[in-house]
Amino acid sequence: MPSFESFYQEYPCSYNSPLSCDRPFQTAQQIKGAKFCLECGFPATLPQEAEIKGNQGTYQIASFIGVRGLGRLYSGIQLKDKQPVIIKEYLLPNRSFNESETQKRKDTFKRVGGVSLADSRIQNFRLVETKEAIADEKGERCYLITQEIESSQTLGKYLIEKGAMTSLDVREVLNQGLQTLQFLHTQKLRFPSNQTQLGITHGNINLDSTLIKVEKNQKFSIYFCDLAIWENLFIPPIIQPAPARPEQDLESLGLLAFYLWAGRTINFLSNQPLDPRDNQQWPDTDSHLKQFIYRLIGLETPFENAETARQALLQLPKEDRGNSSVRSTASQVIEKPLPMPLILLGILALLLLCGGILYWLLGKKTDNPNQYILWSRLVRNFSEVPNVPSGQFTYTGEKDSTWSFVLTQSVDNSRLGDLLTRPKPDATATFNYESVLSSNINNPIKSIEEVQTSKKDFAITSLADNITDKLTKRQVAYDGLLVFVAFNKRDSNLANALGGQINIEQLRQIYTGKITNWQQISPKLPNLTVKPFAPTEPEAISKFKEIILKNAPQDEALFTAKVTKLDTTKTQNQIRSETLEGRTTGIISFGIISKTSSQCTGYPLAIADGKKSAIQPLFQRRDRRSINPSDDLCQHDDYYVDVTTFQSYPLGYPIFVVYPKDSSRLPGGSTFAQMLTTRQGQCLLSKVGLVALQPMPDDINSYACKSVP
């Protein structure tokens, strides 16, 4: 089944994934009765205590759990008997489905949402029991009410938490899975409409549609859910998978077993989904199991059906070592014992070797097996972006904005602006950038106005508040502000005295003139005048006022009156000059990442928000940890922005491509956004100081980026 990250593109979600985005949930929490996300208009999550009425009873929402497959999960109860249930909410948002499609899918869902034995026998074949399929007659939601399986989780989450399964456990997963498929494929089943059918294909077996329940004695049971016959009803009509066949269920179960045994789904070297054809990706603990999975996947003679496969599984010889071989006669010859000194030297060498390996393992950062899944799903490079329109497109951004700056930066021996003028050489589309300057630098909205009045085809900006409902915005990267103070690794300095961090309230007081001496923050700090500086970029100042000053008019007025505006490079030069003269400087400033991260005059402080721990998004490359004031920041290639950490950084914010919703205009903006969100585009943006939307394997100089043309 296609990934749901590619669905609902009609909704301008900041994270390009409205279903899994947390904004619809936040909207429901903040505004009682809200039905739609405040940011993009996607349906909001259901509030606590919301009631859903069906033919079998009324169900009440207890709490939102998360997303699974194509629906959102809630814990709940059936009101008449207080029995716990799981409610899966499916969506038919009106921008993605027209009225006719919505009604047709609702009617089908009510007919096929859930299966049971046609003769009404109750047998546990490890299918999640469906109580009722409900369609909201007036809204754009459907609900599948299922029995709660206590203490269960998806195999995807199990893999993240527990790691790889043993070959014995993989055999048991296959045994149970094949038994359930045998039941599904051969039994006479009944749908909610009372229609009966001999056998059904699951069609959607994966790590997230399979639950595992582990008992106290470490035995476990797996349960299948989310059958394609109803799950696929909620895939937008532009993407429709072909009907599944029973043999595909066997292949999917084989792949699932392969992932569980390997302990991951991604090949980190190629950053592609793990390929069972690559012999190096297989464990070597059980050659018989490997051969069986080969047949199940179809790489060798496939099984006729689930029953044949299960019988073959039960007859497999016990676990063996795939690389084991019969010991040769020569190796069995008894040799003369080694002299004692050589034995002692050998033992010493072995201890040193083991100690080194242990040190390496303890110091090495381990990767989450699934953290690069989103990256692996991106289109690989510009040349693979489909349906690129012909023509010359002119786009814009604010003069002295982040985008205006990064276009001038050199990457892969070219200016970024030159690379993006014609990103797909075999197409006739060109993208020319022309910056604009707002008449009111305190309200830099000129670039958005140029798009609204059709003077420009699209714009790139971080100021989302000015985007009207006639425009679509698509996030292509993150930007952010780094706050820095004087830094000199050889002497005691502000960075050390502050412990490498500062909080948002302290910044607010500094930039409104309420803190004028560093000792007002702590007696341990030097008796030194605070000298607040700000950069000259209008967007950066606007984001600072929004995040730190909360756009409070009085604080903004104090900021304007008391803060010196100076280009970031000139501020750094002034810090350097005062330091070289032997003076201890009290300068504090902030700037965009692309101008502040690759320097060592100012130390970028970690930022704390309220009672939360301070977050430092810059990481030391060798040890994969956040930087501290003892690090030598003059080694510019030794630290980088950690994407996962940055997503929680208080001074981070998205950068959007903004373009008209008007379908009569050529889709230059949406195409350019597609280009920037390919792997090639994300690598290029990372190299000029922006932050990618998702973690990349290793870093921007890794194989993942070097292999992208």
XYZ file of N, CA and C in Angstrom, residues 89-212:
372
model
N -10.544 5.795 13.384
C -11.233 6.835 12.629
C -10.586 6.973 11.247
N -11.384 6.749 10.210
C -10.936 6.941 8.843
C -11.501 8.259 8.318
N -10.750 8.899 7.410
C -11.136 10.227 6.935
C -11.340 10.251 5.422
N -12.341 11.008 5.013
C -12.613 11.274 3.601
C -12.664 12.790 3.410
N -11.535 13.486 3.621
C -11.548 14.955 3.600
C -12.011 15.499 2.250
N -12.809 16.568 2.311
C -13.518 17.010 1.103
C -12.620 17.605 0.025
N -11.384 17.962 0.349
C -10.489 18.451 -0.706
C -9.868 17.286 -1.484
N -9.924 16.085 -0.906
C -9.318 14.916 -1.541
C -10.352 13.993 -2.176
N -11.600 14.029 -1.688
C -12.667 13.181 -2.209
C -13.873 14.063 -2.544
N -14.443 13.882 -3.730
C -15.654 14.639 -4.032
C -16.864 13.972 -3.381
N -18.006 14.607 -3.471
C -19.197 14.130 -2.760
C -19.604 12.727 -3.200
N -19.529 12.454 -4.495
C -19.913 11.140 -5.015
C -18.970 10.049 -4.515
N -17.657 10.332 -4.562
C -16.672 9.359 -4.087
C -16.849 9.090 -2.601
N -17.097 10.144 -1.839
C -17.272 9.991 -0.392
C -18.454 9.085 -0.075
N -19.594 9.336 -0.702
C -20.780 8.531 -0.411
C -20.584 7.078 -0.822
N -19.968 6.868 -1.958
C -19.739 5.501 -2.434
C -18.843 4.737 -1.455
N -17.827 5.377 -0.957
C -16.896 4.721 -0.044
C -17.530 4.488 1.326
N -18.355 5.409 1.769
C -19.072 5.191 3.026
C -19.985 3.972 2.926
N -20.730 3.878 1.826
C -21.646 2.751 1.648
C -20.886 1.429 1.611
N -19.769 1.412 0.888
C -18.966 0.186 0.803
C -18.384 -0.174 2.165
N -17.906 0.838 2.886
C -17.315 0.592 4.207
C -18.315 -0.075 5.145
N -19.535 0.417 5.152
C -20.547 -0.183 6.032
C -20.837 -1.633 5.642
N -20.670 -1.963 4.358
C -20.943 -3.324 3.888
C -19.811 -4.296 4.204
N -18.548 -3.801 4.129
C -17.422 -4.750 4.197
C -16.522 -4.542 5.409
N -16.816 -3.586 6.286
C -15.938 -3.282 7.416
C -15.985 -4.338 8.504
N -15.224 -5.411 8.335
C -15.175 -6.485 9.323
C -15.631 -7.806 8.737
N -15.018 -8.899 9.195
C -15.405 -10.237 8.729
C -15.547 -11.171 9.924
N -16.381 -12.187 9.736
C -16.553 -13.239 10.743
C -16.890 -14.527 10.015
N -16.847 -15.657 10.723
C -17.204 -16.931 10.110
C -18.676 -16.934 9.721
N -18.949 -17.439 8.525
C -20.326 -17.421 8.015
C -21.262 -18.279 8.851
N -20.737 -19.346 9.492
C -21.601 -20.223 10.287
C -21.706 -19.767 11.738
N -21.218 -18.560 12.031
C -21.338 -17.924 13.355
C -20.522 -18.610 14.447
N -19.660 -19.557 14.097
C -18.783 -20.139 15.110
C -17.825 -19.072 15.641
N -17.432 -19.216 16.884
C -16.467 -18.293 17.477
C -15.132 -19.024 17.594
N -14.194 -18.664 16.761
C -12.879 -19.285 16.777
C -11.821 -18.190 16.758
N -10.759 -18.411 17.521
C -9.700 -17.410 17.591
C -8.633 -17.726 16.543
N -8.761 -17.095 15.398
C -7.739 -17.230 14.368
C -6.861 -15.985 14.315
N -6.797 -15.299 15.440
C -5.913 -14.151 15.613
C -6.145 -13.048 14.578
N -7.419 -12.784 14.316
C -7.826 -11.567 13.623
C -8.415 -10.641 14.671
N -8.058 -9.371 14.632
C -8.658 -8.433 15.580
C -10.164 -8.395 15.329
N -10.938 -8.660 16.368
C -12.396 -8.764 16.213
C -13.023 -7.394 15.966
N -13.797 -7.296 14.898
C -14.486 -6.059 14.553
C -15.912 -6.095 15.088
N -16.281 -5.072 15.843
C -17.623 -5.004 16.395
C -18.603 -4.324 15.437
N -18.136 -3.248 14.801
C -19.083 -2.474 13.994
C -18.331 -1.501 13.090
N -18.871 -1.292 11.886
C -18.359 -0.275 10.956
C -19.409 0.820 10.833
N -19.008 2.069 11.146
C -19.951 3.188 11.206
C -19.493 4.282 10.248
N -20.418 4.834 9.488
C -20.126 5.970 8.611
C -20.929 7.177 9.084
N -20.231 8.279 9.284
C -20.888 9.532 9.668
C -21.690 10.028 8.462
N -23.003 10.067 8.595
C -23.855 10.379 7.445
C -23.611 11.778 6.886
N -23.317 12.742 7.764
C -23.186 14.132 7.316
C -21.734 14.605 7.236
N -20.846 13.917 7.916
C -19.456 14.369 7.954
C -18.568 13.624 6.983
N -17.263 13.713 7.237
C -16.276 13.101 6.347
C -15.451 12.060 7.088
N -16.112 11.365 8.034
C -15.418 10.389 8.862
C -16.162 9.062 8.884
N -15.386 7.997 9.033
C -15.928 6.662 9.264
C -15.195 6.064 10.461
N -15.845 5.096 11.129
C -15.265 4.540 12.341
C -15.355 3.018 12.320
N -14.242 2.370 12.652
C -14.231 0.921 12.824
C -14.044 0.646 14.307
N -15.037 -0.014 14.902
C -14.988 -0.318 16.336
C -14.461 -1.735 16.492
N -13.350 -1.892 17.192
C -12.737 -3.208 17.340
C -12.497 -3.531 18.804
N -12.327 -4.819 19.054
C -12.031 -5.272 20.414
C -10.626 -4.823 20.799
N -10.459 -4.393 22.034
C -9.137 -4.010 22.513
C -8.340 -5.258 22.873
N -7.116 -5.330 22.391
C -6.211 -6.417 22.781
C -5.213 -5.820 23.761
N -5.395 -6.114 25.033
C -4.582 -5.488 26.068
C -3.102 -5.827 25.888
N -2.272 -4.852 26.243
C -0.810 -5.027 26.244
C -0.259 -5.423 24.886
N -0.902 -4.983 23.825
C -0.399 -5.290 22.481
C 0.199 -4.036 21.856
N 1.031 -4.227 20.852
C 1.610 -3.131 20.093
C 1.869 -3.639 18.678
N 2.091 -2.714 17.743
C 2.390 -3.144 16.381
C 3.790 -3.753 16.344
N 4.014 -4.604 15.368
C 5.354 -5.177 15.212
C 6.372 -4.091 14.869
N 5.924 -3.012 14.209
C 6.829 -1.902 13.927
C 7.381 -1.285 15.204
N 6.491 -1.038 16.180
C 6.941 -0.480 17.462
C 7.764 -1.497 18.241
N 7.374 -2.758 18.162
C 8.128 -3.812 18.837
C 9.566 -3.841 18.310
N 9.722 -3.722 17.000
C 11.042 -3.763 16.384
C 11.907 -2.605 16.866
N 11.298 -1.424 16.999
C 12.044 -0.259 17.481
C 12.482 -0.455 18.930
N 11.585 -0.975 19.768
C 11.871 -1.108 21.196
C 12.752 -2.307 21.518
N 12.519 -3.428 20.859
C 13.188 -4.678 21.240
C 14.316 -5.071 20.299
N 14.313 -4.548 19.084
C 15.323 -4.955 18.126
C 14.962 -6.263 17.443
N 15.970 -6.870 16.818
C 15.742 -8.057 15.992
C 15.215 -9.231 16.810
N 14.364 -10.032 16.171
C 13.887 -11.277 16.770
C 14.896 -12.395 16.524
N 14.872 -13.400 17.371
C 15.665 -14.597 17.128
C 15.007 -15.410 16.019
N 15.748 -16.329 15.453
C 15.180 -17.159 14.391
C 14.024 -18.010 14.919
N 14.103 -18.440 16.175
C 13.004 -19.234 16.749
C 11.725 -18.402 16.835
N 11.855 -17.125 17.247
C 10.682 -16.257 17.330
C 10.129 -15.945 15.937
N 11.018 -15.780 14.967
C 10.562 -15.535 13.594
C 9.789 -16.742 13.078
N 10.262 -17.932 13.410
C 9.530 -19.148 13.020
C 8.122 -19.146 13.622
N 8.014 -18.701 14.873
C 6.698 -18.698 15.517
C 5.781 -17.645 14.899
N 6.336 -16.486 14.533
C 5.539 -15.477 13.829
C 5.007 -16.059 12.525
N 5.867 -16.726 11.786
C 5.445 -17.335 10.528
C 4.398 -18.413 10.752
N 4.580 -19.216 11.781
C 3.625 -20.284 12.076
C 2.237 -19.709 12.338
N 2.157 -18.713 13.203
C 0.871 -18.108 13.522
C 0.302 -17.352 12.320
N 1.175 -16.619 11.607
C 0.704 -15.854 10.464
C 0.147 -16.743 9.365
N 0.826 -17.837 9.070
C 0.345 -18.752 8.031
C -0.944 -19.441 8.450
N -1.065 -19.734 9.739
C -2.311 -20.346 10.218
C -3.486 -19.387 10.023
N -3.270 -18.106 10.303
C -4.331 -17.110 10.108
C -4.642 -16.932 8.621
N -3.614 -16.901 7.786
C -3.845 -16.766 6.343
C -4.575 -17.984 5.775
N -4.244 -19.160 6.295
C -4.959 -20.359 5.863
C -6.452 -20.220 6.159
N -6.758 -19.688 7.326
C -8.151 -19.435 7.711
C -8.781 -18.397 6.781
N -8.091 -17.278 6.574
C -8.639 -16.203 5.741
C -8.884 -16.651 4.304
N -7.948 -17.403 3.767
C -8.008 -17.761 2.347
C -9.004 -18.873 2.034
N -9.412 -19.668 3.039
C -10.199 -20.875 2.729
C -11.567 -20.940 3.390
N -11.794 -20.178 4.441
C -13.056 -20.294 5.165
C -14.161 -19.457 4.509
N -15.393 -19.863 4.735
C -16.536 -19.086 4.273
C -16.789 -17.979 5.287
N -16.695 -16.746 4.828
C -16.730 -15.587 5.719
C -17.950 -14.715 5.435
N -18.351 -13.990 6.471
C -19.526 -13.118 6.365
C -19.109 -11.672 6.635
N -19.628 -10.754 5.796
C -19.408 -9.326 5.986
C -20.578 -8.726 6.770
N -20.449 -7.472 7.243
C -21.557 -6.837 7.980
C -22.858 -6.767 7.189
N -22.780 -6.764 5.865
C -23.987 -6.711 5.031
C -24.684 -8.067 4.939
N -24.129 -9.083 5.622
C -24.603 -10.474 5.579
C -24.224 -11.184 4.283
N -23.507 -10.515 3.410
C -22.982 -11.180 2.225
C -21.883 -12.145 2.655
N -21.873 -13.353 2.066
C -20.846 -14.338 2.389
C -19.903 -14.517 1.204
N -18.714 -14.971 1.526
C -17.698 -15.140 0.489
C -16.739 -16.226 0.934
N -16.302 -17.061 -0.006
C -15.344 -18.116 0.303
C -13.931 -17.546 0.183
N -13.340 -17.281 1.325
C -11.970 -16.787 1.370
C -11.840 -15.316 1.032
N -10.822 -14.695 1.608
C -10.543 -13.285 1.361
C -9.039 -13.070 1.483
N -8.519 -12.161 0.690
C -7.097 -11.806 0.775
C -6.929 -10.663 1.770
N -5.911 -10.782 2.629
C -5.660 -9.689 3.570
C -5.246 -8.440 2.799
N -4.206 -8.540 1.980
C -3.817 -7.454 1.082
C -3.056 -6.303 1.702
N -2.805 -6.357 3.013
C -2.172 -5.200 3.667
C -1.312 -5.649 4.847
N -0.577 -6.748 4.679
C 0.255 -7.264 5.776
C 1.564 -6.489 5.826
N 1.812 -5.859 6.952
C 3.067 -5.142 7.168
C 3.310 -5.014 8.661
N 4.393 -4.352 9.040
C 4.761 -4.248 10.457
C 3.755 -3.447 11.267
N 2.991 -2.568 10.607
C 2.033 -1.735 11.335
C 0.622 -2.296 11.339
N 0.350 -3.283 10.508
C -0.984 -3.892 10.508
C -0.982 -5.239 11.214
N 0.098 -5.529 11.919
C 0.220 -6.774 12.677
C 0.561 -6.432 14.117
N -0.264 -6.892 15.044
C -0.057 -6.623 16.460
C 0.609 -7.815 17.127
N 1.366 -7.543 18.189
C 1.979 -8.607 18.971
C 1.627 -8.406 20.438
